[in-house]
Structure formats: C-alpha cells, structure tokens
CSV table of C-alpha atoms in Angstrom, one decimal:
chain,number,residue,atom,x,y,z
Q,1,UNK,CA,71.5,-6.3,-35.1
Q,2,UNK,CA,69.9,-4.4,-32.1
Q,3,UNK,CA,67.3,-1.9,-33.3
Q,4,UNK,CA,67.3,1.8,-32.3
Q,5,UNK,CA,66.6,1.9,-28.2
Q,6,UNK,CA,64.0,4.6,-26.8
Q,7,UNK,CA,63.3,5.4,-22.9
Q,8,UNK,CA,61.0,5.6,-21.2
Q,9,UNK,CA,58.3,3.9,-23.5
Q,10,UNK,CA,55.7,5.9,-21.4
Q,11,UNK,CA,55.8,9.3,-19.5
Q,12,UNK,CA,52.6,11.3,-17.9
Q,13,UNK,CA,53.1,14.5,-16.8
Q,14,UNK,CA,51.7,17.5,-15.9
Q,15,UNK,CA,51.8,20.5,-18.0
Q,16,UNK,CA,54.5,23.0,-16.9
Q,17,UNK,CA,56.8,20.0,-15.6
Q,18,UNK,CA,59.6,18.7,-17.5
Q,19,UNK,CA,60.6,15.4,-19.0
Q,20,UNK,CA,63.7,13.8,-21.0
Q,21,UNK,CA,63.6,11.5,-23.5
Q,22,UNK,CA,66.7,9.1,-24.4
Q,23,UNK,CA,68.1,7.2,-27.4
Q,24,UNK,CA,70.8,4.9,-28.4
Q,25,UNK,CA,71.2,4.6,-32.4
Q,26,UNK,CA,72.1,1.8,-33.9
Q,27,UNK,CA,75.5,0.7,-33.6
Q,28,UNK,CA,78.0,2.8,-36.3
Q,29,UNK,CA,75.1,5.2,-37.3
Q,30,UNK,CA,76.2,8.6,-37.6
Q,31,UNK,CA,73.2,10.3,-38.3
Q,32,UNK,CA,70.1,10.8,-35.7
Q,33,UNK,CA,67.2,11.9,-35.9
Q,34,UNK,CA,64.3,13.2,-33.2
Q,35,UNK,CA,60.6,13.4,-35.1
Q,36,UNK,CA,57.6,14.3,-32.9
Q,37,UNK,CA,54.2,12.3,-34.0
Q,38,UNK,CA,51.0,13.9,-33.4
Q,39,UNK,CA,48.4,11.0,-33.0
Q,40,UNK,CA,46.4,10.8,-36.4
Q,41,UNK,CA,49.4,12.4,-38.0
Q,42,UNK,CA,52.6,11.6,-39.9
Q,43,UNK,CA,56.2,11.8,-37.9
Q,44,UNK,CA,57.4,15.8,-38.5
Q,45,UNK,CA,61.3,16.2,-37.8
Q,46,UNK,CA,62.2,17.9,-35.2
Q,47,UNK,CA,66.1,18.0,-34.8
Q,48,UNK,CA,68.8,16.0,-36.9
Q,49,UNK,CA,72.1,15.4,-35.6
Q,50,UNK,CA,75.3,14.3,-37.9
Q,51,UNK,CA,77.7,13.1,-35.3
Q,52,UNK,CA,77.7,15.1,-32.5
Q,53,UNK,CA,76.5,18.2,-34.4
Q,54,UNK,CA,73.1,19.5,-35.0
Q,55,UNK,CA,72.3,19.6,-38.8
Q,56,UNK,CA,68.9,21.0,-38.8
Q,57,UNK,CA,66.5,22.0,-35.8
Q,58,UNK,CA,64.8,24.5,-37.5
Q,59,UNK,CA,61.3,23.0,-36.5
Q,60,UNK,CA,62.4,22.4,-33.3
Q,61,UNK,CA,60.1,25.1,-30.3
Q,62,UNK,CA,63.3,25.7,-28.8
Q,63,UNK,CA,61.9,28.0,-26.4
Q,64,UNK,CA,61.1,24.6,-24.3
Q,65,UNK,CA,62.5,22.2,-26.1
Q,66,UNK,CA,66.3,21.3,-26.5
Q,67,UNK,CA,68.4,18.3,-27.5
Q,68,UNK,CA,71.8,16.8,-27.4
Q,69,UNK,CA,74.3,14.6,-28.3
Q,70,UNK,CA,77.7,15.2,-26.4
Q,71,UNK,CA,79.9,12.4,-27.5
Q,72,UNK,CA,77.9,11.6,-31.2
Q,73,UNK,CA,75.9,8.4,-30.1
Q,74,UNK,CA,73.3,8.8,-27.3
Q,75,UNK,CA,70.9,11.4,-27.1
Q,76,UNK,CA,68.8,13.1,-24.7
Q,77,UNK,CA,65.8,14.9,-25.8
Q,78,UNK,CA,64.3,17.4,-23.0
Q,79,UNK,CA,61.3,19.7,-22.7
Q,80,UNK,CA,60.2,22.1,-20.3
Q,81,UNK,CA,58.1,23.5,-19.2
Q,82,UNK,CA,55.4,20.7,-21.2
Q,83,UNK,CA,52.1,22.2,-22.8
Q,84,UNK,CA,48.9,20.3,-23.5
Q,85,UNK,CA,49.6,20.1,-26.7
Q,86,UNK,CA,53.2,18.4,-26.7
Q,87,UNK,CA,51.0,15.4,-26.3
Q,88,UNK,CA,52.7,12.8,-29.0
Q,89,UNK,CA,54.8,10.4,-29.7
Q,90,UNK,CA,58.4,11.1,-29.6
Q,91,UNK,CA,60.5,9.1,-32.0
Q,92,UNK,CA,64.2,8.4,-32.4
Q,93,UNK,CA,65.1,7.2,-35.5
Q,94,UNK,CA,68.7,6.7,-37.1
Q,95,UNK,CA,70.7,6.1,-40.3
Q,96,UNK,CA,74.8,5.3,-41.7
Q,97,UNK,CA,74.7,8.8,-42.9
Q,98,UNK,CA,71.7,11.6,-43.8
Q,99,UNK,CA,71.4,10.2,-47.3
Q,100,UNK,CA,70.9,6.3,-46.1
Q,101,UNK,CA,67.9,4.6,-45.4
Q,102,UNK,CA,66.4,5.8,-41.8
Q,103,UNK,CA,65.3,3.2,-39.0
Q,104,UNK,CA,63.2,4.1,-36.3
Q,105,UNK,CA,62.6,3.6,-32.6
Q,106,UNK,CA,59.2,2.0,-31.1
Q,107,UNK,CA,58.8,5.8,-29.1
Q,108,UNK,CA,58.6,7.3,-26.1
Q,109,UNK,CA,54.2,8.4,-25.8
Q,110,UNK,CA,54.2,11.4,-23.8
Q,111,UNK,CA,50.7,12.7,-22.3
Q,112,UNK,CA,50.7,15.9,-20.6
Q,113,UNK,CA,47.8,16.5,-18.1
F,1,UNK,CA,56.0,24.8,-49.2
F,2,UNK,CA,56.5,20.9,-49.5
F,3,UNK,CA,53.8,18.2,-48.5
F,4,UNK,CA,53.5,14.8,-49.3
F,5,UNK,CA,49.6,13.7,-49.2
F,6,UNK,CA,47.7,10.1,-49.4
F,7,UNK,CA,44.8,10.2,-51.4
F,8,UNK,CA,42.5,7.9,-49.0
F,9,UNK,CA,42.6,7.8,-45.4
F,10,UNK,CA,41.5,4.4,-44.7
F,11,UNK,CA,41.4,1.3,-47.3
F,12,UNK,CA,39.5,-1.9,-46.8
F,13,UNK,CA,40.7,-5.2,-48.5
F,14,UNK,CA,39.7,-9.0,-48.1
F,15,UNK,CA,42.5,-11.7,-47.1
F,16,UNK,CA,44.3,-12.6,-50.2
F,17,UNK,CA,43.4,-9.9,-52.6
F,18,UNK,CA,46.0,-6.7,-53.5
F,19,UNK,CA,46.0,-3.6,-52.2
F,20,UNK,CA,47.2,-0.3,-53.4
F,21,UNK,CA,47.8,2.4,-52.0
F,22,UNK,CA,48.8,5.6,-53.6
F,23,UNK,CA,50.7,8.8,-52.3
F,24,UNK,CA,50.7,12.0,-54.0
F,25,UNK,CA,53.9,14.2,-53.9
F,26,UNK,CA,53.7,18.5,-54.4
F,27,UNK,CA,57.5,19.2,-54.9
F,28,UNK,CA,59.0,18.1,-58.2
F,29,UNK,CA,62.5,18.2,-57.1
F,30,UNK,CA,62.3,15.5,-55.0
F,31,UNK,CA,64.8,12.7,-55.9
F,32,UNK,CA,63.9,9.7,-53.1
F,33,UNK,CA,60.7,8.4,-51.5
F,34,UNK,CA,59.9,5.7,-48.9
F,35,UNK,CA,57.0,3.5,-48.0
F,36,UNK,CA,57.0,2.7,-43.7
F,37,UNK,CA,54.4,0.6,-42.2
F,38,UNK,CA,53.5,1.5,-38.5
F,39,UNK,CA,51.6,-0.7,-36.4
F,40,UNK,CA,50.0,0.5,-33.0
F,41,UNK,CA,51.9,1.3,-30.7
F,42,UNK,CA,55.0,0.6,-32.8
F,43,UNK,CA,57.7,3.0,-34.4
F,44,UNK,CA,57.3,3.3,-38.6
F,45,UNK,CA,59.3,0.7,-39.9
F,46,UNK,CA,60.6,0.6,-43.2
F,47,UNK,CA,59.1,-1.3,-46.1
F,48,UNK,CA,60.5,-0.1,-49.7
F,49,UNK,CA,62.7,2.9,-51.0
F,50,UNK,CA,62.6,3.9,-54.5
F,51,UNK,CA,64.8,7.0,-56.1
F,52,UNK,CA,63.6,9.0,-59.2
F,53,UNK,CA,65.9,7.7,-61.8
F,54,UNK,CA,63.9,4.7,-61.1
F,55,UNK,CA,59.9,3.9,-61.8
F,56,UNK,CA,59.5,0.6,-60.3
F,57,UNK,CA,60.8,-1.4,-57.6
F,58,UNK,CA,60.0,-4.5,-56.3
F,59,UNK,CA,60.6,-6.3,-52.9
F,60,UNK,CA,59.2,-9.5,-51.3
F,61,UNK,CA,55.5,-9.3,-51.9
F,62,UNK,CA,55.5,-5.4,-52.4
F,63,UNK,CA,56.1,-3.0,-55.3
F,64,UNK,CA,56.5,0.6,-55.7
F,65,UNK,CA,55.5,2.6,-58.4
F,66,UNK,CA,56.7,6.5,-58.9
F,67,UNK,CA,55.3,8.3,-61.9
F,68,UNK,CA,57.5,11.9,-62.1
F,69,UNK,CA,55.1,13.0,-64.4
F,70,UNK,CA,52.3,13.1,-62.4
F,71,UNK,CA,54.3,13.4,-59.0
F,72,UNK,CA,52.3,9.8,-57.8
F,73,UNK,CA,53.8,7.0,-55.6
F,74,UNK,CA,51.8,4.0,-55.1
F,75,UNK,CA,52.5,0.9,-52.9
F,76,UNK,CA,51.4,-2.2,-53.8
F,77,UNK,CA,51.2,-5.3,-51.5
F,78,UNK,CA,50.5,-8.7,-53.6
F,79,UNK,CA,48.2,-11.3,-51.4
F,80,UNK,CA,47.4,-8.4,-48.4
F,81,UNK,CA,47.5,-10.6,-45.4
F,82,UNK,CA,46.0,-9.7,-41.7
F,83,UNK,CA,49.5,-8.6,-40.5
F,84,UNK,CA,49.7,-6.2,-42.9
F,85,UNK,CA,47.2,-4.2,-41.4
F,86,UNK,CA,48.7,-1.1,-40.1
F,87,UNK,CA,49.0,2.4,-41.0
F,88,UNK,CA,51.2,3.0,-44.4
F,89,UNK,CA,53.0,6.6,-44.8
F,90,UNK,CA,55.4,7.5,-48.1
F,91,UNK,CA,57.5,9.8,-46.7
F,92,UNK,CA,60.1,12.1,-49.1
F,93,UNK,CA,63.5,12.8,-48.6
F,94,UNK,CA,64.8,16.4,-49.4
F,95,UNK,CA,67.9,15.5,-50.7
F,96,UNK,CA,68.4,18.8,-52.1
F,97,UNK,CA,68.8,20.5,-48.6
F,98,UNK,CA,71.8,17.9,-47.9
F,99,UNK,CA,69.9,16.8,-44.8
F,100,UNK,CA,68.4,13.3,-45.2
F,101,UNK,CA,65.5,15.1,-43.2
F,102,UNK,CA,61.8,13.2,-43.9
F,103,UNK,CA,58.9,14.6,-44.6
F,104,UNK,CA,55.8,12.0,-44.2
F,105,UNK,CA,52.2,12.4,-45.9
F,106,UNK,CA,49.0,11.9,-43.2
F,107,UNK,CA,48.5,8.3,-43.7
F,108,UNK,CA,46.2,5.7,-45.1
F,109,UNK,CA,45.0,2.4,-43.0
F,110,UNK,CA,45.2,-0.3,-44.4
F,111,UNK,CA,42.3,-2.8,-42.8
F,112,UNK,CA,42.4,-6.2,-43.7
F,113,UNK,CA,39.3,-8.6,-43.7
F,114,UNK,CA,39.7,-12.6,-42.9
C-alpha cells in the first residue's frame, strides 16, 4: 500500500516569497491532516480536513497561511508572504477517519532565507 | 491547557539491552495515546497505540504501559537494536473534541551503542 505522498521534499526561499506544499493521502483516507515541525520540536497540527471540509484550523496563522482540499483527496498547503521563522518541516499525514490510527508523510523542509 | 511531555531528552543504551522510555501526560481526559518513531530526515512513523480502558499493550519487540493514575506512558523496546535509534514522541489524541487532532510531547532520543 503506497504511503502518504509529499512535494517538493525540499524548498528554499526567501522570506516574503511564497511557496505551496502538496499531498496525496493514502488511498480511501478520509481524514488529512497538515502538522508544521519546528526542528527540536514535536509535530503541532495545523489544519485537519474530513473530506473535503476543514475540521479544525484553529492553529493555523491564517493571515499567510491557507489550505485546501477541493475534491476531498489532494491537498495544497500555501504560504505567503514566508517569515524567518516558518522555517520547519511541513508534514502531511492521513487516516480512514479522525478517530483511526494517523500515518504520516516523509515532509516537505522549508528554509526561508 | 493540554501538553504531553517526555521526561528525558536524550537516552543512551548498549546493543541488546532494553530501553524505556516514559511520557508524562497533563490532561486526564485523555482516552488514546500513541508512540511514533522518527528518523532523520523521515516523517514520524507509527509504532504502538494504546487506549485507556487498556494498561498494557504489546507489539513485536515493544510494549506500552499507561498508568491513569499517575497520567504516565512508557514505551518499552525489548533487545534495542542500532535501527532503533531515532527520536520517539507519545503523542495524545483529543478524542473529546471529536477531531482525531494530535498533540505530540518534545521528544526523547533514543542512542544506541554497538
């Protein structure tokens, strides 16, 4: 069974510019998940999507970040404008339903210059 | 608010010996934990889940241990070999808010000598 699928693996940017993450889920999951991982630090959620609709984003700095999930499989995490300290890695991670066990992506390790 | 905290940040074991590693939780309502192992430059990847109605559970080569009473979580790995090396998080689910939303401790590392 194919694992949960991230792009890019690796993005350098500079800080004001903007950059877009992407996941695929594993097959038949219905639940996704977006955690941002701060290096030293454990994964903190940042958006959860059931289907294609957004359960909980209430950690999510939505003044430059945003997310979606138009037809409840793929998804597309964006931010901009970037700061210094979005520096992490950016995890996708997916499960059957929100009360399943939750499997996660290898990341996408955005540095912003 | 809720946090979910390791008690050491790194742990040292020789090949072949067992290694525990123990997770302390601040929210009693919790109802389901889980261990993941991440490796660098990998995603976490699950190991063990355990839920409260339960106080032990074992898997190939691991264990978990939840006492309620104390609100503690250990994970223990029987014969630690080098690829088990990594960094080990318990995370806890809030299945109270109807979410399945995570929330992870800091971390321990778990170093192991040949």
């Amino acid at each position: 069974e194919a694992g949960v699928a991230q792009s890019p693996r690796y993005k350098i940017i500079e800080k004001r510019q903007s950059v877009a993450f992407w996941c695929n889920p594993i097959s038949g999951h219905a639940t996704l998940y977006w955690y941002q991982q701060i290096l030293g630090q454990g994964p903190k959620l940042l958006i959860q999507f059931q289907n294609n609709g957004v359960v909980d984003d209430s950690q999510l700095p939505k003044d430059r970040f945003s997310a979606e999930r138009l037809k409840g499989v793929d998804s597309t995490l964006k931010i901009q404008p970037a700061k210094l300290e979005d520096s992490a890695v950016y995890l996708c991670a997916s499960s059957l339903s929100w009360g399943n066990t939750i499997y996660f992506g290898e990341g996408s390790w955005l540095t912003v210059v | 608010g809720e946090s979910v905290g390791l008690h050491l940040p790194t742990l040292s074991v020789q090949e072949g010996d067992n290694s525990i590693i123990n997770c302390a939780y601040s929210n009693s309502a919790s109802d389901y934990f889980i261990w993941y192992k991440q490796e660098s430059g990998k995603g976490p990847q699950f190991i063990i889940d355990i839920r409260s109605n339960m106080d032990k559970r074992q898997g190939q080569r691991v264990t978990v241990l939840l006492n309620k009473t104390v609100k503690h979580l250990s994970l223990q790995i029987a014969a630690t070999q080098p690829g088990d090396s990594a960094v080990y998080f318990c995370a806890e689910n809030l299945r109270s808010s109807n979410t399945g939303k995570l929330i992870f401790g800091q971390g321990t590392t778990l170093q192991v000598k040949p």
